[in-house]
Short mmCIF file of C-alpha atoms and ligand atoms in Angstrom, two decimals:
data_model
loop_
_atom_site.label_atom_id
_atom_site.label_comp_id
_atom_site.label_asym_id
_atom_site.label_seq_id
_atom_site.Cartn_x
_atom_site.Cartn_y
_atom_site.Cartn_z
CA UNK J 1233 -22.10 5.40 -21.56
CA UNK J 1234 -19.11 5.67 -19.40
CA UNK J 1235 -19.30 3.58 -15.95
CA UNK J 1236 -18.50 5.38 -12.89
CA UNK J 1237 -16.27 4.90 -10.07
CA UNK J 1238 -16.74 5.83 -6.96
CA UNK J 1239 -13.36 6.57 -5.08
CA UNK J 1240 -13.22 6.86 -1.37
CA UNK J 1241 -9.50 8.04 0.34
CA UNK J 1242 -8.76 10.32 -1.92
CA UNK J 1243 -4.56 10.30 0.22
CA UNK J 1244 -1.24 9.85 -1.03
CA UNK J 1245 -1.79 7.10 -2.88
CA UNK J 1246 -5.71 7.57 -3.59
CA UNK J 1247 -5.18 11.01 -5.29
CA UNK J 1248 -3.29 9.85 -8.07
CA UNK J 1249 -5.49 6.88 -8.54
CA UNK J 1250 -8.47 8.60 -8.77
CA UNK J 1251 -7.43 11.20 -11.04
CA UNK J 1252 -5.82 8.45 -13.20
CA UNK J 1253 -9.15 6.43 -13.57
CA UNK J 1254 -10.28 9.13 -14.60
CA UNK J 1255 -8.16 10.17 -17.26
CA UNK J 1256 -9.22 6.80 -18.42
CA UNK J 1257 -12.73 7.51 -19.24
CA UNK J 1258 -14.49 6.59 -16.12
CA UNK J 1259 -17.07 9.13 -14.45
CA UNK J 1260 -15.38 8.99 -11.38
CA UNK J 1261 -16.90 10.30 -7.88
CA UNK J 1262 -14.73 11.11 -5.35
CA UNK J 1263 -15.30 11.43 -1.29
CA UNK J 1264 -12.56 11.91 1.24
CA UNK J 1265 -13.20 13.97 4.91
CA UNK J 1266 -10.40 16.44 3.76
CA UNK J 1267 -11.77 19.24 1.26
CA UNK J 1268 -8.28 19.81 0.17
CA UNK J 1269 -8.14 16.44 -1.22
CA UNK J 1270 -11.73 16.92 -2.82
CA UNK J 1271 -10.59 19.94 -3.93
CA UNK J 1272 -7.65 18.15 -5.86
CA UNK J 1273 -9.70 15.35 -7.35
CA UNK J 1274 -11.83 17.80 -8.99
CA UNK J 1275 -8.77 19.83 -10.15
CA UNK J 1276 -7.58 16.18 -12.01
CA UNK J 1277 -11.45 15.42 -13.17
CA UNK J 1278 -13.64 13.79 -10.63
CA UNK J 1279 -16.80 15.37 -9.71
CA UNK J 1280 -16.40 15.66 -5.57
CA UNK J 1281 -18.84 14.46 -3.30
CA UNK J 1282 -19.69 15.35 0.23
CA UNK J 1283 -21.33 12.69 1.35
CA UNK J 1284 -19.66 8.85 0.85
CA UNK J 1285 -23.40 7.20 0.64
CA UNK J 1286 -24.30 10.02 -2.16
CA UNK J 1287 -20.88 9.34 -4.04
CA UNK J 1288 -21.66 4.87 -3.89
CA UNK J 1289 -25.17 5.62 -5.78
CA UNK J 1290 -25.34 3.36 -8.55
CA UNK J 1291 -21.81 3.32 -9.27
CA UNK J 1292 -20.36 0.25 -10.79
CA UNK J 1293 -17.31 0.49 -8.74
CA UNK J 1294 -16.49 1.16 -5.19
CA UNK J 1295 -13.15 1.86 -4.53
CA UNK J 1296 -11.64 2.15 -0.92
CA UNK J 1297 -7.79 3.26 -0.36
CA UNK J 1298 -7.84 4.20 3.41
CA UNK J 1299 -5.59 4.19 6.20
CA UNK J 1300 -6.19 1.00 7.84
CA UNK J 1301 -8.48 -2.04 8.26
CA UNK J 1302 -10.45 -0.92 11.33
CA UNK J 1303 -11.57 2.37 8.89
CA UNK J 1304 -12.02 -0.17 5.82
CA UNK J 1305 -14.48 -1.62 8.17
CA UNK J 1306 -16.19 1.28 9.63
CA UNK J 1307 -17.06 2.82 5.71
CA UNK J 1308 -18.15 -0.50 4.72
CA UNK J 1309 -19.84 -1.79 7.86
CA UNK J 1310 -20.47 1.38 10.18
CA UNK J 1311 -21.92 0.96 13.56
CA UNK J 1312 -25.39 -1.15 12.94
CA UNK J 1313 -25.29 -1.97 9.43
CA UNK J 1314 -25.64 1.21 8.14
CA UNK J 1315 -22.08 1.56 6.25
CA UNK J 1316 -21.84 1.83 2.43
CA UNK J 1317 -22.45 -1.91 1.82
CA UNK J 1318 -26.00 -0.64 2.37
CA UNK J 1319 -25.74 1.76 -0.09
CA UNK J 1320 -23.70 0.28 -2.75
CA UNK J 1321 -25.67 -0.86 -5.79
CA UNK J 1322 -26.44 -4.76 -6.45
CA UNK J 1323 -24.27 -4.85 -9.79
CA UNK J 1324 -21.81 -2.69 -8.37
CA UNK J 1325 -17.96 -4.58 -7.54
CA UNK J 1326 -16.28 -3.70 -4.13
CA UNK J 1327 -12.47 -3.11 -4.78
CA UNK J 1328 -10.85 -2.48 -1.36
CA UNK J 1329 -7.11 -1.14 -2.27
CA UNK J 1330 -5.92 -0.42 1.83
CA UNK J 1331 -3.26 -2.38 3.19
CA UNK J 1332 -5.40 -4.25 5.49
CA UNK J 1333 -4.97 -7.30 7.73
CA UNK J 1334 -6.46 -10.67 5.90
CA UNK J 1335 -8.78 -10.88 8.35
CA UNK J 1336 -10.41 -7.47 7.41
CA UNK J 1337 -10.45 -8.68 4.13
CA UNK J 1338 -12.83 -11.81 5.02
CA UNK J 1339 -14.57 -9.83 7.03
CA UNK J 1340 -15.67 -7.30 4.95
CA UNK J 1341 -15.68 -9.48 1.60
CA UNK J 1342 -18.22 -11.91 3.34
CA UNK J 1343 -20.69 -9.33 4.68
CA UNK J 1344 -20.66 -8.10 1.10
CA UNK J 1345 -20.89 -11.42 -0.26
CA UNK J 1346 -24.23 -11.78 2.45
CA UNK J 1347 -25.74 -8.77 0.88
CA UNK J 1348 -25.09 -9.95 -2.63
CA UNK J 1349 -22.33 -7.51 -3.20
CA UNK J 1350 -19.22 -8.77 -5.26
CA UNK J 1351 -15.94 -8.06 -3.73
CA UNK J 1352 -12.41 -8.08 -3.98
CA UNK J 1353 -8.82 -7.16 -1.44
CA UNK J 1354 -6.58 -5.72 -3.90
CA UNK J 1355 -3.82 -4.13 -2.09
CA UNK J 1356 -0.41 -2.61 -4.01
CA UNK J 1357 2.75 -2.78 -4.38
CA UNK J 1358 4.48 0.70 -5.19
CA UNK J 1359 4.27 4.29 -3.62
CA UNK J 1360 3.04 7.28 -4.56
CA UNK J 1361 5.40 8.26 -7.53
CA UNK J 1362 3.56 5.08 -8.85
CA UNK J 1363 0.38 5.77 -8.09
CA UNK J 1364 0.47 8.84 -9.69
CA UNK J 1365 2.57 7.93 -13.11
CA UNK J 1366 0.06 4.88 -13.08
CA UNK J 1367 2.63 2.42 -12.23
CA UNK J 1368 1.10 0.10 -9.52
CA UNK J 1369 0.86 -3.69 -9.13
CA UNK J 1370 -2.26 -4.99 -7.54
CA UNK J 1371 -2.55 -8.40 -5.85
CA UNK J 1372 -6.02 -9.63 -5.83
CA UNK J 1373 -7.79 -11.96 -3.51
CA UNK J 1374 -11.45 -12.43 -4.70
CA UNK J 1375 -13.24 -15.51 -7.73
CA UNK J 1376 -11.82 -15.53 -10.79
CA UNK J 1377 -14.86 -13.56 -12.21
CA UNK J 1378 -14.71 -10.68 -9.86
CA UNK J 1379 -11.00 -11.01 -10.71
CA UNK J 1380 -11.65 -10.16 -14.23
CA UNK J 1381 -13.82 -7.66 -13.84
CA UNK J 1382 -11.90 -5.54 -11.57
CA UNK J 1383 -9.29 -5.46 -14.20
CA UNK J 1384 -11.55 -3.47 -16.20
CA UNK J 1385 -10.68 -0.53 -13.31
CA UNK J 1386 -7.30 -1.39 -12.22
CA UNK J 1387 -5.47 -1.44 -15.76
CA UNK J 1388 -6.03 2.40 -15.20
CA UNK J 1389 -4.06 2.44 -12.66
CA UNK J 1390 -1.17 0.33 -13.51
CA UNK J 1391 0.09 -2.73 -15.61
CA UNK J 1392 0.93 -5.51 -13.56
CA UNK J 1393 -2.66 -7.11 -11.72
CA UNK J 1394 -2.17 -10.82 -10.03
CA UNK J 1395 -5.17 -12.80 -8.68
CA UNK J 1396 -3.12 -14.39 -5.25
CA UNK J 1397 -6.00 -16.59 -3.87
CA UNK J 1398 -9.56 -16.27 -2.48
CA UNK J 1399 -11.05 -12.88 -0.51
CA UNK J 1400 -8.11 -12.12 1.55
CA UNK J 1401 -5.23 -13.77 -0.43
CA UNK J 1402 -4.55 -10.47 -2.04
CA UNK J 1403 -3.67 -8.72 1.15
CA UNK J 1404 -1.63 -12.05 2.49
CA UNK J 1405 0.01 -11.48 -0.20
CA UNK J 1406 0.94 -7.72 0.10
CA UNK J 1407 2.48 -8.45 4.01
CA UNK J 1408 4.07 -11.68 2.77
CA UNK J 1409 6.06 -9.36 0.21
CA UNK J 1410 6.33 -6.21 2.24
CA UNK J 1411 7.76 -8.43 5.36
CA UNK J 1412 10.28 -9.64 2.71
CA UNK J 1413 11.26 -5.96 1.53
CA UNK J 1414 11.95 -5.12 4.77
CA UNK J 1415 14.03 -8.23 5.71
CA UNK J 1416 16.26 -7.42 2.38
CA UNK J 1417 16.40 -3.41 2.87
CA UNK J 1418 17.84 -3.74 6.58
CA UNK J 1419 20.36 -6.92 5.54
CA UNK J 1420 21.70 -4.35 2.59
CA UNK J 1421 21.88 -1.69 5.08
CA UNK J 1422 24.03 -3.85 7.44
CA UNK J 1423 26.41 -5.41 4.23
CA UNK J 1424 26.68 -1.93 3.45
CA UNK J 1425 27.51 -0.28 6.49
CA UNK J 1426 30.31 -3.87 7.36
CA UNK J 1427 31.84 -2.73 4.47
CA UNK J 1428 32.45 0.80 4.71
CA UNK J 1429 33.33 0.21 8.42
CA UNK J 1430 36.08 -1.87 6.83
CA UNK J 1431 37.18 0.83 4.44
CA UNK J 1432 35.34 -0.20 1.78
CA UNK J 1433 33.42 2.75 -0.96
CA UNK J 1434 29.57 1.87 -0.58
CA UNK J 1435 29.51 2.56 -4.99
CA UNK J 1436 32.39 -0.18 -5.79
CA UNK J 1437 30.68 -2.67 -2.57
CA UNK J 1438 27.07 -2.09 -4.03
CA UNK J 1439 28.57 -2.64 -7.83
CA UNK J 1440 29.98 -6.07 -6.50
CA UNK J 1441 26.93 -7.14 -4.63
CA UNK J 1442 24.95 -5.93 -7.99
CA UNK J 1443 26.77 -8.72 -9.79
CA UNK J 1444 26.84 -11.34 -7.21
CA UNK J 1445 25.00 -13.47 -5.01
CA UNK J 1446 24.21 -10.86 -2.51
CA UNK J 1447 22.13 -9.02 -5.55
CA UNK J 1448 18.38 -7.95 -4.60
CA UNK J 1449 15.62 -5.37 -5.33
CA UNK J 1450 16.79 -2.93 -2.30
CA UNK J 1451 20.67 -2.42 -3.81
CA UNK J 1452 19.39 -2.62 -7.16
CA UNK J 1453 16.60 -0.27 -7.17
CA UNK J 1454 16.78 1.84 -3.66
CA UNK J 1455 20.04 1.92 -2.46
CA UNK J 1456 20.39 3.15 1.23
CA UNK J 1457 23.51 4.88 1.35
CA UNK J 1458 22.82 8.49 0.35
CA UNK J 1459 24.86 9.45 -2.58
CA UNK J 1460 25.28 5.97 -4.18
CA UNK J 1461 22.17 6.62 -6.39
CA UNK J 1462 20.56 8.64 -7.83
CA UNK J 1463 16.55 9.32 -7.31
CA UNK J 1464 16.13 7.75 -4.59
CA UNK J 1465 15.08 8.89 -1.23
CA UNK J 1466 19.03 8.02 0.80
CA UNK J 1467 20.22 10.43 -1.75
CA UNK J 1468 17.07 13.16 -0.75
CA UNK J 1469 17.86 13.25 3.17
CA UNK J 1470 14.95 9.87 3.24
CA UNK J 1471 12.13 12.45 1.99
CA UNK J 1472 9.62 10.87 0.03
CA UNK J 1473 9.26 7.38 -0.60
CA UNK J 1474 7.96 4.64 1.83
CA UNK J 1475 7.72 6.20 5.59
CA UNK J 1476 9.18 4.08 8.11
CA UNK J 1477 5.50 4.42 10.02
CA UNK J 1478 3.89 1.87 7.07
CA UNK J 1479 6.42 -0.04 7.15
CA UNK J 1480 5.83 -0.76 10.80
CA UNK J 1481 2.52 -0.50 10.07
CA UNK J 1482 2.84 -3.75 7.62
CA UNK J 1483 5.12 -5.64 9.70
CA UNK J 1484 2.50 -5.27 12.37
CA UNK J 1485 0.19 -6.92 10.13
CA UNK J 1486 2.48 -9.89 9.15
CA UNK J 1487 2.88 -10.19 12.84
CA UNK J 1488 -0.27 -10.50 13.69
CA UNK J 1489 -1.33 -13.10 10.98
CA UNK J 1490 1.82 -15.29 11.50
CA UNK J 1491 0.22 -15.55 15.47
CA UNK J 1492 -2.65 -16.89 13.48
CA UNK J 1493 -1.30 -19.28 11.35
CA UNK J 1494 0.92 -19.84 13.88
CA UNK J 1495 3.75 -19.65 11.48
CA UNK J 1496 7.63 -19.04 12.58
CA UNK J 1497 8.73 -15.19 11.09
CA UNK J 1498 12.18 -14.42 12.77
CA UNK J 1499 13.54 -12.68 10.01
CA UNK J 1500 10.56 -10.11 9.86
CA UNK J 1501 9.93 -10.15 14.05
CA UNK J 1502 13.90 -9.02 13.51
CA UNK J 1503 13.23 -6.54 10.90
CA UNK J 1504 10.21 -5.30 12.98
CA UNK J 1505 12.34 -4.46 15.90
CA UNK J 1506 15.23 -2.81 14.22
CA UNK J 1507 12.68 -0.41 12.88
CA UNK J 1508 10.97 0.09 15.29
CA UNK J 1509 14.19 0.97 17.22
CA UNK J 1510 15.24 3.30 14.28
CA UNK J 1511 11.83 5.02 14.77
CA UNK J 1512 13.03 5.84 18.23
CA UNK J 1513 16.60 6.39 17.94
CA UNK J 1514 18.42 9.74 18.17
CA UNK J 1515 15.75 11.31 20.45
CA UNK J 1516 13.43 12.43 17.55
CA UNK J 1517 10.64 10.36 15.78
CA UNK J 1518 11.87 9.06 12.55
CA UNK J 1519 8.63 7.77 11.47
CA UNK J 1520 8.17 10.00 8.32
CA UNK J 1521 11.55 9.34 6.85
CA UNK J 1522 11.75 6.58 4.25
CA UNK J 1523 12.06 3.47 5.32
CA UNK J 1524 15.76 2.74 3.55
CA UNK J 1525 16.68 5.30 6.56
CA UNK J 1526 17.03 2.07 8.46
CA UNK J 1527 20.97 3.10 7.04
CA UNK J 1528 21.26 5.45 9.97
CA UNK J 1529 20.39 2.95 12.94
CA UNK J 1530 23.70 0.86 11.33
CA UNK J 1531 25.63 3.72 10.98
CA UNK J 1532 25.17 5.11 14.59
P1 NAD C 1134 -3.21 8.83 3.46
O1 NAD C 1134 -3.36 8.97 4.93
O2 NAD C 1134 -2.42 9.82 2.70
O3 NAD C 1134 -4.67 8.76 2.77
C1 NAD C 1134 -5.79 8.19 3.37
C2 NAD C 1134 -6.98 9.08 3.05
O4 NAD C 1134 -8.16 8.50 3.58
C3 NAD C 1134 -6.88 10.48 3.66
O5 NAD C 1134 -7.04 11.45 2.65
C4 NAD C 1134 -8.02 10.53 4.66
O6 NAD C 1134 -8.61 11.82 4.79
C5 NAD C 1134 -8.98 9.54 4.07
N1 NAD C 1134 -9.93 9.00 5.03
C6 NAD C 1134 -9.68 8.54 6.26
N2 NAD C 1134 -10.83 8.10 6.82
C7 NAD C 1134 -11.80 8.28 5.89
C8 NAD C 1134 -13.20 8.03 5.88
N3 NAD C 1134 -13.82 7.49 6.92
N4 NAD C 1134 -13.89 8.33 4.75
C9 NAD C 1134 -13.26 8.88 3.69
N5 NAD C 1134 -11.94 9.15 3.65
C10 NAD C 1134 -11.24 8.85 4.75
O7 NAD C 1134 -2.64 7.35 3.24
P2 NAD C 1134 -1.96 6.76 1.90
O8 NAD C 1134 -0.49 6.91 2.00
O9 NAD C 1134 -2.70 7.26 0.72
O10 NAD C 1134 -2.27 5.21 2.13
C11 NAD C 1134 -3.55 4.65 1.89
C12 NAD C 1134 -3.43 3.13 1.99
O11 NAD C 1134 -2.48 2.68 1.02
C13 NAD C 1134 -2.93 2.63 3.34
O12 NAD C 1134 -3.65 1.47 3.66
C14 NAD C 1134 -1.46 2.35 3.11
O13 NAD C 1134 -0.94 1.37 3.99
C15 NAD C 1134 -1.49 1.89 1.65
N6 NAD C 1134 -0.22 2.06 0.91
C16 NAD C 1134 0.47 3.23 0.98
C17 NAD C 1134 1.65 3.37 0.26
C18 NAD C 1134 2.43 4.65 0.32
O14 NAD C 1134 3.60 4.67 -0.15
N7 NAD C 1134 1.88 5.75 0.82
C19 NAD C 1134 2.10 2.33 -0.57
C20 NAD C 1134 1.35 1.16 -0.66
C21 NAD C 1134 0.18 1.04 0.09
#
């Protein structure tokens, strides 16, 4: 008999997901506030559920891909105890996908673990376009058992699954890396812009970087200078792609848990600011662009 999923943030990211688990085989029920999304989940094969505690019933996964840790908490928590970890099944596994601060993580993983729930943070890497072609990398925080058998569900959803640490590690993981994307997106935006500014074509000055020391995954793969490449959002006006909002949204995060480890970020407290000042530059909110708009606050 097929196991079944239950799949709760049924977004951007969580629509594709859902539909490709289950493509897969899974029985997978689906529960999100917005009917439209319901509505689309069924459309790609999940049965749709009004009510999240109805959808959790004896299914052998739980699934979470929401907006943000303080929601993560509330689903799985609620007010006195009576939030889905109530409702989940013993045998079931807890797969929390949200970009979440490690704290939520622990938080959430150990009042599961007190109820006798298994667990596991596995935030991604990739966007939407991945998440719907089945593309995504997941980086796991959770035992090496519950690592194992989360697999089972995430290889449905993409190739590439890492186990970074204990509950938690996967989402230190996912700011470490995201802090990192940022730091190299708005350094390629400022070569980019010191060379044009000095007469230089952005093609031939990203070809050179390409094959130098400068080379990283922003000029490779996401170029910010529209017209350079192909496919990518700079070359699409910054629709689509990675909105400048998460991005702030996952700096914000590496913020706050560098305060708690105390650690010394100057590169991403940089990065933070300049995109938070793009955000806010030009007199209109550029939060929805893509983040490699970041371009514009050089070249202004
Ligand atoms: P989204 O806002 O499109 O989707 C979130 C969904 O959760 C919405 O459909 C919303 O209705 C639903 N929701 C909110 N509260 C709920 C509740 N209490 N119960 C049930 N459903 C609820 O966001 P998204 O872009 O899909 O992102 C989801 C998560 O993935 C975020 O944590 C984000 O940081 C992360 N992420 C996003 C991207 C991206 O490119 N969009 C990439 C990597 C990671």
């Amino acid at each position: 008999m097929s196991k079944t999923v239950a799949f709760i943030g049924l977004g951007n990211m969580g629509g594709g997901m859902a539909a490709n688990i289950a493509k897969a085989g899974f029985v997978v029920h689906a529960f999100d506030l917005v009917q439209a999304n319901l509505d689309a989940a069924q459309a790609a094969g999940c049965k749709p559920f009004t009510c999240a505690k109805e959808a959790v019933d004896g299914a052998d996964f739980v699934l979470t891909m929401l907006p943000n840790g303080a929601i993560v908490e509330q689903v799985y928590l609620g007010e006195n105890n009576d939030g889905l970890l109530s409702h989940v099944a013993p045998h079931a596994l807890i797969i929390d996908c949200s970009t979440v601060a490690p704290a939520n993580s622990r938080h959430v993983g150990k009042a599961a673990q007190d109820a006798g729930i298994a667990f596991v943070d596995a935030p991604v890497s990739g966007g939407v376009a991945a998440a719907n072609a089945g593309t995504l990398a997941f980086m796991v925080g959770g035992s090496e058992r519950n690592f194992e058998a989360a697999k089972e569900v995430l290889s449905a959803m993409g190739p590439n699954t890492f186990r970074a640490g204990d509950i938690g590690a996967g989402s230190v993981a996912k700011i470490c890396n995201n802090m990192l994307l940022a730091v190299h997106m708005a350094g390629t935006a400022e070569a980019l812009q010191l060379g044009m500014d000095n007469g230089l074509d952005p093609k031939a000055l990203s070809e050179i970087m390409l094959k130098s020391s400068g080379c990283n995954w922003s000029l490779e793969k996401y170029n910010p200078v529209p017209g350079v490449m192909d496919g990518v959002p700079s070359s699409n006006d910054y629709q689509g792609g990675f909105m400048v909002d998460l991005m702030l949204k996952d700096l914000g995060l590496a913020m706050e848990a560098s305060t708690g480890s105390k650690s010394s970020v100057p590169m991403g407290s940089a990065a933070r600011s300049l995109f938070n000042l793009h955000k806010n530059s030009g007199g209109e909110d550029k939060g929805a662009l893509d983040f490699s708009s970041i371009q514009q606050l050089y070249k202004n």
